XYZ file of C-alpha atoms in Angstrom:
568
model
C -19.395 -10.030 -0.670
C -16.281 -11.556 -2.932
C -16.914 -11.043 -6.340
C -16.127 -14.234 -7.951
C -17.269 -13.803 -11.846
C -15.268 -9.983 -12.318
C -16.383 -9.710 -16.017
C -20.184 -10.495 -15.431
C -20.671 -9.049 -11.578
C -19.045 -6.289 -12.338
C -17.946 -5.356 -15.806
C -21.223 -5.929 -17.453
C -23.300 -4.536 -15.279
C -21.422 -1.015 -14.915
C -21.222 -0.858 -18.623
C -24.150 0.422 -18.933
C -24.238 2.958 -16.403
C -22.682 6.009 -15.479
C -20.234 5.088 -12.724
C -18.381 7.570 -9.857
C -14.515 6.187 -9.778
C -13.168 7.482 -6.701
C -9.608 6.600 -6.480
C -6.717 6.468 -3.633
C -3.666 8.794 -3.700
C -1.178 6.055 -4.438
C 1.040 4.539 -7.836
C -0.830 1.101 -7.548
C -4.107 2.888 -7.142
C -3.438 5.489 -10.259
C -1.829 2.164 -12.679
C -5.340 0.307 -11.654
C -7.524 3.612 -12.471
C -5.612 4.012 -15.944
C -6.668 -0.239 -16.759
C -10.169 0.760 -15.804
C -9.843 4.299 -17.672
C -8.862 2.560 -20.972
C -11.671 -0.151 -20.741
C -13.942 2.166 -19.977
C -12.835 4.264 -23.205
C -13.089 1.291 -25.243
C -16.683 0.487 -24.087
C -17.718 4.249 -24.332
C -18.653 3.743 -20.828
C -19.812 7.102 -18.837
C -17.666 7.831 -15.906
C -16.855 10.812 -13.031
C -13.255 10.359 -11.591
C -12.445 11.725 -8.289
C -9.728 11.741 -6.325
C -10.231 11.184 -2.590
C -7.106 11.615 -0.015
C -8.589 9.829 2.745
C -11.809 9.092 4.776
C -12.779 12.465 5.372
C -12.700 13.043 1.511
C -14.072 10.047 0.591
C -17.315 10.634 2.743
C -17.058 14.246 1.155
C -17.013 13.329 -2.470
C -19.669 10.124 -1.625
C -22.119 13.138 -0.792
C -21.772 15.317 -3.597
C -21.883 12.742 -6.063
C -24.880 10.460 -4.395
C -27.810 11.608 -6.174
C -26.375 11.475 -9.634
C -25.005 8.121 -9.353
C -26.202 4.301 -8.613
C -22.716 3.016 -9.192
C -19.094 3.756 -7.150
C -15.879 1.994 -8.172
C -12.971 2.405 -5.409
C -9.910 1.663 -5.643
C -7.165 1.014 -2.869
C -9.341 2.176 -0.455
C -12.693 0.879 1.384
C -12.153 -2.195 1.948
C -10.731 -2.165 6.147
C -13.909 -0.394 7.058
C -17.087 -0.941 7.725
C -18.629 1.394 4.077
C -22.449 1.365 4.811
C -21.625 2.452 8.513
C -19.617 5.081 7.479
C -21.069 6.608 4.908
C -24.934 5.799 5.284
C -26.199 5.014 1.532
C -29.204 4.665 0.731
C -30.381 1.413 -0.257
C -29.853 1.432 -4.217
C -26.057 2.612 -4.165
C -23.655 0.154 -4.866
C -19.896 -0.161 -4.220
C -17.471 -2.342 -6.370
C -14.180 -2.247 -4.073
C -10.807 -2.979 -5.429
C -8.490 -2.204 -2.749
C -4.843 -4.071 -1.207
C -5.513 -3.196 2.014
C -6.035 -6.348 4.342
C -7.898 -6.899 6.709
C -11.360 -6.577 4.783
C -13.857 -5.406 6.894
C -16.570 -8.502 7.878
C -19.227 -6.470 7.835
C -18.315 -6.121 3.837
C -17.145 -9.312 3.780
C -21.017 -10.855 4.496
C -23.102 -7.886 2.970
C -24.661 -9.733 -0.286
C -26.038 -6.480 -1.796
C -24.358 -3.398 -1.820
C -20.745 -3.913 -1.262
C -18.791 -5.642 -4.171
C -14.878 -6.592 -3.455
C -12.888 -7.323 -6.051
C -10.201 -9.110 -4.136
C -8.697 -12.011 -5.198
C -9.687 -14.803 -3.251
C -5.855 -17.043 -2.867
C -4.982 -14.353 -0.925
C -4.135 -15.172 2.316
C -7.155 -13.312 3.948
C -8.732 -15.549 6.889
C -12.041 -14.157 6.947
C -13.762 -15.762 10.395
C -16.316 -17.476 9.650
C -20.244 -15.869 9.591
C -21.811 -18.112 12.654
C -18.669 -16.988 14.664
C -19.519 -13.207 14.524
C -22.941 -12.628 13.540
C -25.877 -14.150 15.852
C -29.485 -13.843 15.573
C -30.588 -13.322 19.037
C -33.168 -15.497 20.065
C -35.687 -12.624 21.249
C -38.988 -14.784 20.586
C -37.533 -17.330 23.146
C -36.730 -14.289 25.646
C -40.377 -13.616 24.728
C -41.571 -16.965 25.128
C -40.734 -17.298 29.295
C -41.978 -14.207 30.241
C -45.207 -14.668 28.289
C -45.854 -17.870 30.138
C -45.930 -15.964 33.322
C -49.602 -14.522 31.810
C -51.478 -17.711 32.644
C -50.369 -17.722 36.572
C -53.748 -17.848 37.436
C -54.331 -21.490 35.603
C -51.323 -23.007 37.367
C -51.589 -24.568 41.239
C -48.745 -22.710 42.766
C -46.229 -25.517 43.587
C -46.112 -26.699 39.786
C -45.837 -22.862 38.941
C -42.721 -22.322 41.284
C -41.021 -25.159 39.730
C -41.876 -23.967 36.191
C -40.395 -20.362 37.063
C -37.605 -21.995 38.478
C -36.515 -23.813 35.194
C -37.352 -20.961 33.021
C -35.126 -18.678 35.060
C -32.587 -21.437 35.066
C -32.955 -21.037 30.895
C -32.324 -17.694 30.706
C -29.178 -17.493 32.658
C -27.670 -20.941 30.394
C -29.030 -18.123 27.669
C -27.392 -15.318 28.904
C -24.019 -17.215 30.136
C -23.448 -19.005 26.633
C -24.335 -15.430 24.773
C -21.456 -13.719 27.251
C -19.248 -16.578 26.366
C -20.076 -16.304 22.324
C -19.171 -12.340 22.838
C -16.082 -12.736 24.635
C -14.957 -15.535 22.379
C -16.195 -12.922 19.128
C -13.953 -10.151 20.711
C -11.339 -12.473 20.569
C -11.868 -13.572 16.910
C -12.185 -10.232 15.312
C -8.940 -8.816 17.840
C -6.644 -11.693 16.078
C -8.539 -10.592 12.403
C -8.127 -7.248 12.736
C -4.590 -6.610 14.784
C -2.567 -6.334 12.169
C -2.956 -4.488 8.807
C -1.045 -5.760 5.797
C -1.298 -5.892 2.178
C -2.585 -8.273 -1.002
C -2.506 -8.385 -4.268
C -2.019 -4.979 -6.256
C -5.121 -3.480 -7.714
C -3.428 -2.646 -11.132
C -3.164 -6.581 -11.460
C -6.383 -7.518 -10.659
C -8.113 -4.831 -12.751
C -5.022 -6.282 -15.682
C -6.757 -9.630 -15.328
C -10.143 -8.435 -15.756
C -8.729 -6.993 -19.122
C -7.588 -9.827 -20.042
C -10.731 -11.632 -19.259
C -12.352 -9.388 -21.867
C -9.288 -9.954 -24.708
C -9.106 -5.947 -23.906
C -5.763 -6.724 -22.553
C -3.145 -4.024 -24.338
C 0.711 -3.671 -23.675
C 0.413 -0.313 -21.883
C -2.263 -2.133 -19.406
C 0.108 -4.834 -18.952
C 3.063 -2.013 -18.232
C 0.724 -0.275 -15.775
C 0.177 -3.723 -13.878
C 3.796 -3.641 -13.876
C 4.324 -1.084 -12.490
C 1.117 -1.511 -9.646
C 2.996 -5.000 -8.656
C 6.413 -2.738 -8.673
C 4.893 0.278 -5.959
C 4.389 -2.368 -3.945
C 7.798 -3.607 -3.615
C 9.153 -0.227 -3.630
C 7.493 0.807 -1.103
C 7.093 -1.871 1.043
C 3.787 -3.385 1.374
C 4.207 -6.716 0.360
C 6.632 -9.301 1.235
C 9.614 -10.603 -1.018
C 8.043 -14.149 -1.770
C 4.834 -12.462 -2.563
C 6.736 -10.145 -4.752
C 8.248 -13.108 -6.470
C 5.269 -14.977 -7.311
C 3.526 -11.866 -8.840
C 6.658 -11.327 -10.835
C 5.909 -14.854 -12.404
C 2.547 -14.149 -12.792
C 3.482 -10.867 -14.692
C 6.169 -12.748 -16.890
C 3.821 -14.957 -18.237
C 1.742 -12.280 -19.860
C 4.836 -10.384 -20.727
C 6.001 -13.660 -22.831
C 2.466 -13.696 -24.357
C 2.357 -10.362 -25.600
C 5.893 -10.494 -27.059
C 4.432 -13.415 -28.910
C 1.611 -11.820 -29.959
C 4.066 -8.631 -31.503
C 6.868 -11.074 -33.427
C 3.926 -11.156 -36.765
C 2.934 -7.489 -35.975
C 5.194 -5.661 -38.847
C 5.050 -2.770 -36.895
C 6.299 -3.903 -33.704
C 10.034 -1.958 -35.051
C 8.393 1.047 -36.557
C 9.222 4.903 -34.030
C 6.530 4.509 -31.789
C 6.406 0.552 -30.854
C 6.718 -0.931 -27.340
C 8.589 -3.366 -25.673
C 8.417 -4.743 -22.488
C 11.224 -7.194 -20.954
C 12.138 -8.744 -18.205
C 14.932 -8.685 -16.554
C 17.391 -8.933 -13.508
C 18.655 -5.496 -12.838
C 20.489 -3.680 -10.110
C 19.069 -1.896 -7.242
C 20.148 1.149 -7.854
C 17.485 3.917 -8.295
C 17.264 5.785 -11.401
C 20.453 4.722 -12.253
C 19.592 4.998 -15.717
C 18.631 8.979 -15.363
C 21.027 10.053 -13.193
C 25.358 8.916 -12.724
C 26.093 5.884 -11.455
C 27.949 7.644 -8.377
C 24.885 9.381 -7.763
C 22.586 6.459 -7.826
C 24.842 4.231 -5.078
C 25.011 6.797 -2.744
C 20.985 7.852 -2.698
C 19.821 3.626 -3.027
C 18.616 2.260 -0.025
C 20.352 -0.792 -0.710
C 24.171 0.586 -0.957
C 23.958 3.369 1.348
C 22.990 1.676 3.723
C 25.505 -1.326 3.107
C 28.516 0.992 2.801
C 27.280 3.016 5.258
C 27.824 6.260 3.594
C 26.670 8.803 6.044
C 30.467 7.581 7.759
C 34.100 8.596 6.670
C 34.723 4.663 6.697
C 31.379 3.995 3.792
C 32.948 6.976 1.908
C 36.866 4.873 1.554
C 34.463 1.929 1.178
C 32.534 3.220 -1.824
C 35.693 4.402 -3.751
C 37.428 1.245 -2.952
C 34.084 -0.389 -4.399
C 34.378 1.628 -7.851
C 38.044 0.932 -7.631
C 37.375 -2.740 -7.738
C 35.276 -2.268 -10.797
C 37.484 -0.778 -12.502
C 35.709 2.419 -13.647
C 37.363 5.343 -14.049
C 35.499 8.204 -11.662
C 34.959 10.421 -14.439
C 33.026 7.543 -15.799
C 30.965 7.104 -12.755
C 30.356 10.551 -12.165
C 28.819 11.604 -15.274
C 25.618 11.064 -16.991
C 24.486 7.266 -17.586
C 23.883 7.739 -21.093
C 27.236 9.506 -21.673
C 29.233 6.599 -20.219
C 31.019 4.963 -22.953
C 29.277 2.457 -24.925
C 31.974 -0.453 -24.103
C 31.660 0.117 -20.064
C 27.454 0.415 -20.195
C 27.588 -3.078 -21.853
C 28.660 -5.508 -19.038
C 28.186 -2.345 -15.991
C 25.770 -4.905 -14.558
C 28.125 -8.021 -14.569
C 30.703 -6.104 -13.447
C 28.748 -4.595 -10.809
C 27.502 -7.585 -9.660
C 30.681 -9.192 -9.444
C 32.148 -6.228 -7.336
C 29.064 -6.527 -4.418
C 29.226 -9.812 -3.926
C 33.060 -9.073 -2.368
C 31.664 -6.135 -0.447
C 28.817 -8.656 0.832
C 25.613 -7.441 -1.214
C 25.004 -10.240 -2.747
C 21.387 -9.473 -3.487
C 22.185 -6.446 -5.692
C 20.456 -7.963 -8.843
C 16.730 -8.059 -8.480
C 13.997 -9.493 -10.807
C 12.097 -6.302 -12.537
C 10.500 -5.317 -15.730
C 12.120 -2.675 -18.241
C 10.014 -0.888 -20.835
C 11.644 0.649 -24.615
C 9.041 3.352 -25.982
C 10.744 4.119 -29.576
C 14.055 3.182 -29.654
C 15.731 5.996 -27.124
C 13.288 6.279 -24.067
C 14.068 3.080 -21.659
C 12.743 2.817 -17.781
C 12.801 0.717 -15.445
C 9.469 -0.118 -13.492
C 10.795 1.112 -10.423
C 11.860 4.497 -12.184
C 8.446 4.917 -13.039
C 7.362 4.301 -9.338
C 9.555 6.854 -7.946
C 8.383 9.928 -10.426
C 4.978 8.884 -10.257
C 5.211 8.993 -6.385
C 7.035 12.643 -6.546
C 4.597 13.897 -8.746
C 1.928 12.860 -6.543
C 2.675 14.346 -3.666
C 5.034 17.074 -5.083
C 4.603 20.308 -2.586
C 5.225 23.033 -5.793
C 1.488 22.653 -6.482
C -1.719 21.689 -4.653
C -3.162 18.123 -4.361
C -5.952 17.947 -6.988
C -3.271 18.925 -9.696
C -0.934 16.884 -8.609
C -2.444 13.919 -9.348
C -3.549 14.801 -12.927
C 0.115 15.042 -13.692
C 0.787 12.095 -12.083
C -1.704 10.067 -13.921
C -0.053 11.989 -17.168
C 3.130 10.487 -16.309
C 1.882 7.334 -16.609
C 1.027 7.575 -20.254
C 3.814 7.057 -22.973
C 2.740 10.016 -24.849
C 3.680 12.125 -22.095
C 7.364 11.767 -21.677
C 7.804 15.321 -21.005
C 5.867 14.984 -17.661
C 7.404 11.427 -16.756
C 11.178 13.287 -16.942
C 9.821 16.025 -15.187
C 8.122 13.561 -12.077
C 12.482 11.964 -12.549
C 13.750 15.132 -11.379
C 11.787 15.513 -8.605
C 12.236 11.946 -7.621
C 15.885 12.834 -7.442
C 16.022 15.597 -5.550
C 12.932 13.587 -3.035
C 15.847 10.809 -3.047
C 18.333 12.893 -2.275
C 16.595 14.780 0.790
C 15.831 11.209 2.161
C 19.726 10.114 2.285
C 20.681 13.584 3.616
C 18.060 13.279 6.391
C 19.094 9.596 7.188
C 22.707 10.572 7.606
C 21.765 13.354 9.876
C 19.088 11.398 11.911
C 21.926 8.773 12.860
C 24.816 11.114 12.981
C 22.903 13.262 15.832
C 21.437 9.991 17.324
C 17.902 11.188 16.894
C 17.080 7.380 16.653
C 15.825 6.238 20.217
C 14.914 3.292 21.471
C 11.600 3.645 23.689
C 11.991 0.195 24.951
C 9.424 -1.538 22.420
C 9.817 0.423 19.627
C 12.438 2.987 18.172
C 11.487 6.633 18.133
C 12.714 9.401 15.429
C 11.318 13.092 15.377
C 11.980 15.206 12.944
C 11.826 18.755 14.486
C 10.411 21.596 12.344
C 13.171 23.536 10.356
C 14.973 20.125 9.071
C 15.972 20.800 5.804
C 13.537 19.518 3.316
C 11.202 18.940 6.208
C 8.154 19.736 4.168
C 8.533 16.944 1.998
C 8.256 14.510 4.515
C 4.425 15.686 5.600
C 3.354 13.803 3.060
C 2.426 9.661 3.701
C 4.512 8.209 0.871
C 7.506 10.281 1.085
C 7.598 9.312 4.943
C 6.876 6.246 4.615
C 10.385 5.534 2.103
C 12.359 7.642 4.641
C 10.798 5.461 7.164
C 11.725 2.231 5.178
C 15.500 3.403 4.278
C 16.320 4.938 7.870
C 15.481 1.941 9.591
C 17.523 -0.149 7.037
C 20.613 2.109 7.810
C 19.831 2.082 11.488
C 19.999 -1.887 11.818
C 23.178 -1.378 9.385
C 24.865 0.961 11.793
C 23.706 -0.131 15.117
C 25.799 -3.197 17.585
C 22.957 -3.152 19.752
C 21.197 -6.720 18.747
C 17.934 -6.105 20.290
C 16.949 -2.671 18.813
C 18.006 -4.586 15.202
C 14.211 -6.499 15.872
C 12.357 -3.349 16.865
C 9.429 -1.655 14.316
C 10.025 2.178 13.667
C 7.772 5.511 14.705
C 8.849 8.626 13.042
C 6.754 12.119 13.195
C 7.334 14.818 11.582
C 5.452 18.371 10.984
C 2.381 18.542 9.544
C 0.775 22.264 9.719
C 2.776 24.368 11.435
C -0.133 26.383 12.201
C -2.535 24.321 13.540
C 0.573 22.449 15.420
C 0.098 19.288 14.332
C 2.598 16.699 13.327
C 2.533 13.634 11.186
C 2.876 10.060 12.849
C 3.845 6.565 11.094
C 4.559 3.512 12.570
C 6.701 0.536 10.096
C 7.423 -2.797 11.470
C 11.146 -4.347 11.966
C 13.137 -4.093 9.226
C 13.865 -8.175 7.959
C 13.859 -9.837 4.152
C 11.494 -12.484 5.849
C 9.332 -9.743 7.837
C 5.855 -10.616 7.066
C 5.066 -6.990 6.826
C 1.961 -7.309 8.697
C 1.818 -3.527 11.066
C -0.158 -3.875 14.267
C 0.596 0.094 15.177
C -2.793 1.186 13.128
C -4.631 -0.797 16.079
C -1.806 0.557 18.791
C -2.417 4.269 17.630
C -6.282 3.975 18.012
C -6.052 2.123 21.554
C -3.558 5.353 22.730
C -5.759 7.896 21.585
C -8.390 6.703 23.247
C -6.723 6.207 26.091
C -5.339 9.765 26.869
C -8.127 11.611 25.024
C -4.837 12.493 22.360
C -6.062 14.803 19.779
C -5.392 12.406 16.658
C -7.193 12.773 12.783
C -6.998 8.823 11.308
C -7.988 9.840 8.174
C -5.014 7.949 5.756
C -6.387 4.810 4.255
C -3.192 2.860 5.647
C -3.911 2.810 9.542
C -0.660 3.318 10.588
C 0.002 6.732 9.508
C -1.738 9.170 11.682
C -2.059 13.223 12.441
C -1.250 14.666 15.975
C -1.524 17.595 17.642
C 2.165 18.182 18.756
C 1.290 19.171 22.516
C -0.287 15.664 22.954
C 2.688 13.917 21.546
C 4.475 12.798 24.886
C 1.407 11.622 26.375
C 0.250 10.185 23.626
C 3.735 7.940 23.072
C 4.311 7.330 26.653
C 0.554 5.316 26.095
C 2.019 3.579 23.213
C 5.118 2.137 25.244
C 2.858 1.013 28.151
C 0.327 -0.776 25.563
C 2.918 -2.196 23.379
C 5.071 -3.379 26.617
């Protein structure tokens, strides 16, 4: 059931209670725990967190932590399945659900007791309606035509027959119009459920619970930020829908700058200031050289086409234009000289537009801590994300220091998630050149086709679902860049790449066409189930987003020459 009072259905009643917060292995997911985190801090309310990976996990930490709790917040994940089926509760247990992932489940959707979703409702979500897939079956009428065949003895036999005859000619309408309500249910839930997509970030809706309460602080509102910003950075939402949130965002940006201009101590060492702003889509351009920055962007590799001789002359013609000297460019950000940093983005800006990006500027949030430390939302996206799924250390730590990175008192650990961001940037653009220099990009008639074989460099990066997902997003990008051939520039993308090495299994995701007006709505999480089943392919769907899967490599033909027949 939709929750639609979020401060009294769920804040007040969990406040008293000691509450099991099992949270999702995304940015969004950790910026939403750390609102929920600080609220629960302020309200001294009890809580376990637990980090869950995927389904498997999830069921896994739901049993060890059943008996001591009543009460189980999760966020980013839940929500597309059917909970109560899956994990078998008993009848006290109660889930609050605050998760992106569309479709909801209807089974959650029209359960008024134990599942909670905090979802915001404007959302385009298009539940089907309750008398369209849930029936009560009309046993007691079932019952009530063959109990009249008890009295036979009473009846004279002619008016019997005729009797029989219209209650047999009942139960077939009966049956017939229940055949035709199932076929026509199948049908509802197959146009619900085909494609999965995503709504609004769970930082922001826990941010406006905060602010329901007047608990509302400036580094909740920078973790909404930067919820809304994951999102967009890695793909899950659409542009428009990007847009709108930014406005929404703004707004309580504006208010809290209001609320600092009589705070005396909004100059003093350790203040904070948010801003927004239009700035250039250049990654970590701030942390890293300019030069550096346009050749490892999605955006300007892929528009110069850098992984050719041609994009190379392009990009030094480009700087050329600009009028920055390439030992400028090549060196530290904050050692560029003070009188070039000051209109770089003007200048910048003016430069693309000639070389045909004219959407190099994009609307974003910056955050000052003191007066020295400034990022970008997206920069805090990008370490976040390598610090979550870093492969130095294993999983559980990982995402300690990734929630640590998220907290302005720990720059140490937010430079530290920058550098591996880089060098995760870095491997991405060196394995897109390669992938389209060695045409390992085929098109499988519906759908193009990338495999990454073991032994790549920086191979074991890409096991994990975020990092493949971005080298998902920016290969495709390039590929439509590079390619003449019109047709495969409307095709979605499959890439695998190794998982386990010893258990020979590989990792599968599926993105759809690359287009600024795609609706990113994916229908492979329903392709990949229907193939499996199909050919009996050993497959794990245990990731919370249905369209990244594991394989075991020796199925992997089969199992894609059933995806080509179903999708064809």
């Amino acid at each position: 059931m939709f929750v639609t009072d979020i401060r009294k259905e769920f804040y007040e009643v969990v406040a008293n209670q000691r509450v099991a917060l099992l949270v999702a292995p995304d940015v969004d997911a950790l910026c939403a725990c750390k609102i929920l985190q600080a609220l629960f801090h302020c309200d001294q309310v009890q809580y376990t967190l637990v980090p869950v990976t995927g389904w498997q996990d999830l069921g896994t930490a739901f049993l060890e932590h059943k008996e001591q709790f009543q009460y189980f917040v999760l966020i980013n994940c839940g929500a597309n399945v059917d909970l109560l089926e899956m994990l078998q509760p008993d009848d006290d247990s109660v889930f609050y659900i605050c998760d992106t992932h569309r479709p909801v489940d209807v089974v959650n959707v029209y359960n008024d007791t134990q599942i909670k979703l905090l979802i915001k409702q404007d959302d385009d979500l298009g539940v089907p309606s309750y008398d369209d897939i849930f029936r009560d079956d009309d046993g007691d009428e079932e019952g009530g035509d063959s109990g009249n065949e008890s009295d036979e003895g009473s009846e004279p036999s002619g008016k019997r027959r005729r009797f029989d005859e219209g209650a047999v000619e009942r139960r077939i309408e009966r049956q017939r119009a229940k055949r035709e309500w199932e076929a026509r249910r199948r049908e509802i839930l197959f146009d619900y459920e085909q494609y999965e997509y995503h709504g609004t970030s769970a930082a922001m809706m826990l941010f406006e619970l905060a602010w329901m309460l007047t608990k509302d602080t400036k580094d909740m509102l920078w973790w909404a930020i930067i919820g809304l910003t994951d999102q967009l950075v890695h793909d899950k939402i659409t542009r428009m829908k990007y847009i709108t949130d930014v406005g929404t965002m703004q707004r309580h940006v504006s208010r809290h700058s209001h609320r600092n201009e009589d705070d005396e101590n909004s100059l003093s060492i350790d203040c904070m200031r948010i801003s927004f702003e239009y700035d250039l889509r250049l990654t970590l351009y701030q942390h890293w050289s300019l030069y550096e920055s346009i050749c490892n962007s999605c955006y300007t590799s892929s528009s110069f086409k850098l992984w050719t001789l041609n994009g190379q002359k392009k990009l030094q013609e480009f700087l050329a234009d600009m009028g920055l000297p390439l030992k400028q460019v090549r060196q530290k950000f904050n050692s560029m000289d003070m009188s070039i940093k000051e209109n770089l983005r003007d200048v910048i800006e003016e430069s693309s537009n000639k070389y045909g990006m004219k959407d190099i500027r994009i609307q974003t949030f910056g955050v000052h801590f003191g007066f020295k430390n400034r990022f970008l939302a997206s920069d805090m996206v990008h370490a976040t994300a390598a610090l979550l799924e870093s492969t130095e250390k294993e999983d559980s730590d990982n995402f300690i220091k990734a929630l640590d990175a998220l907290s302005r008192s720990n720059l140490e650990r937010l430079n530290s998630g920058i550098e591996l961001a880089k060098k995760k940037l870095v491997a991405v653009q060196q394995t897109v050149a390669s992938c389209i220099c060695t045409n390992l990009i085929l098109s499988q008639g519906p759908f193009l086709y990338c495999h990454l074989m073991e032994g790549t460099p920086d191979v074991k990066l890409f096991s994990k679902p975020m990092a493949l997902t971005l080298l998902c997003k920016y290969l495709l990008k390039a590929f439509v860049c590079s390619t003449r051939n019109k047709r495969c520039k409307m095709l979605p993308l499959i890439m695998a790449a190794p998982k386990d090495v010893e258990k020979g299994t590989v990792i599968v995701a599926g993105i759809p066409p690359e287009s600024e007006t795609s609706d990113k709505k994916n229908f492979f999480g329903r392709a990949f189930e229907k193939a499996a089943e199909s050919t009996n392919s050993r497959t794990l769907h245990d990731h919370f987003d249905t369209s990244i899967i594991e394989l075991k490599s020796e199925d992997r033909s089969k199992f894609l020459d059933a995806l080509i027949t179903l999708l064809s």
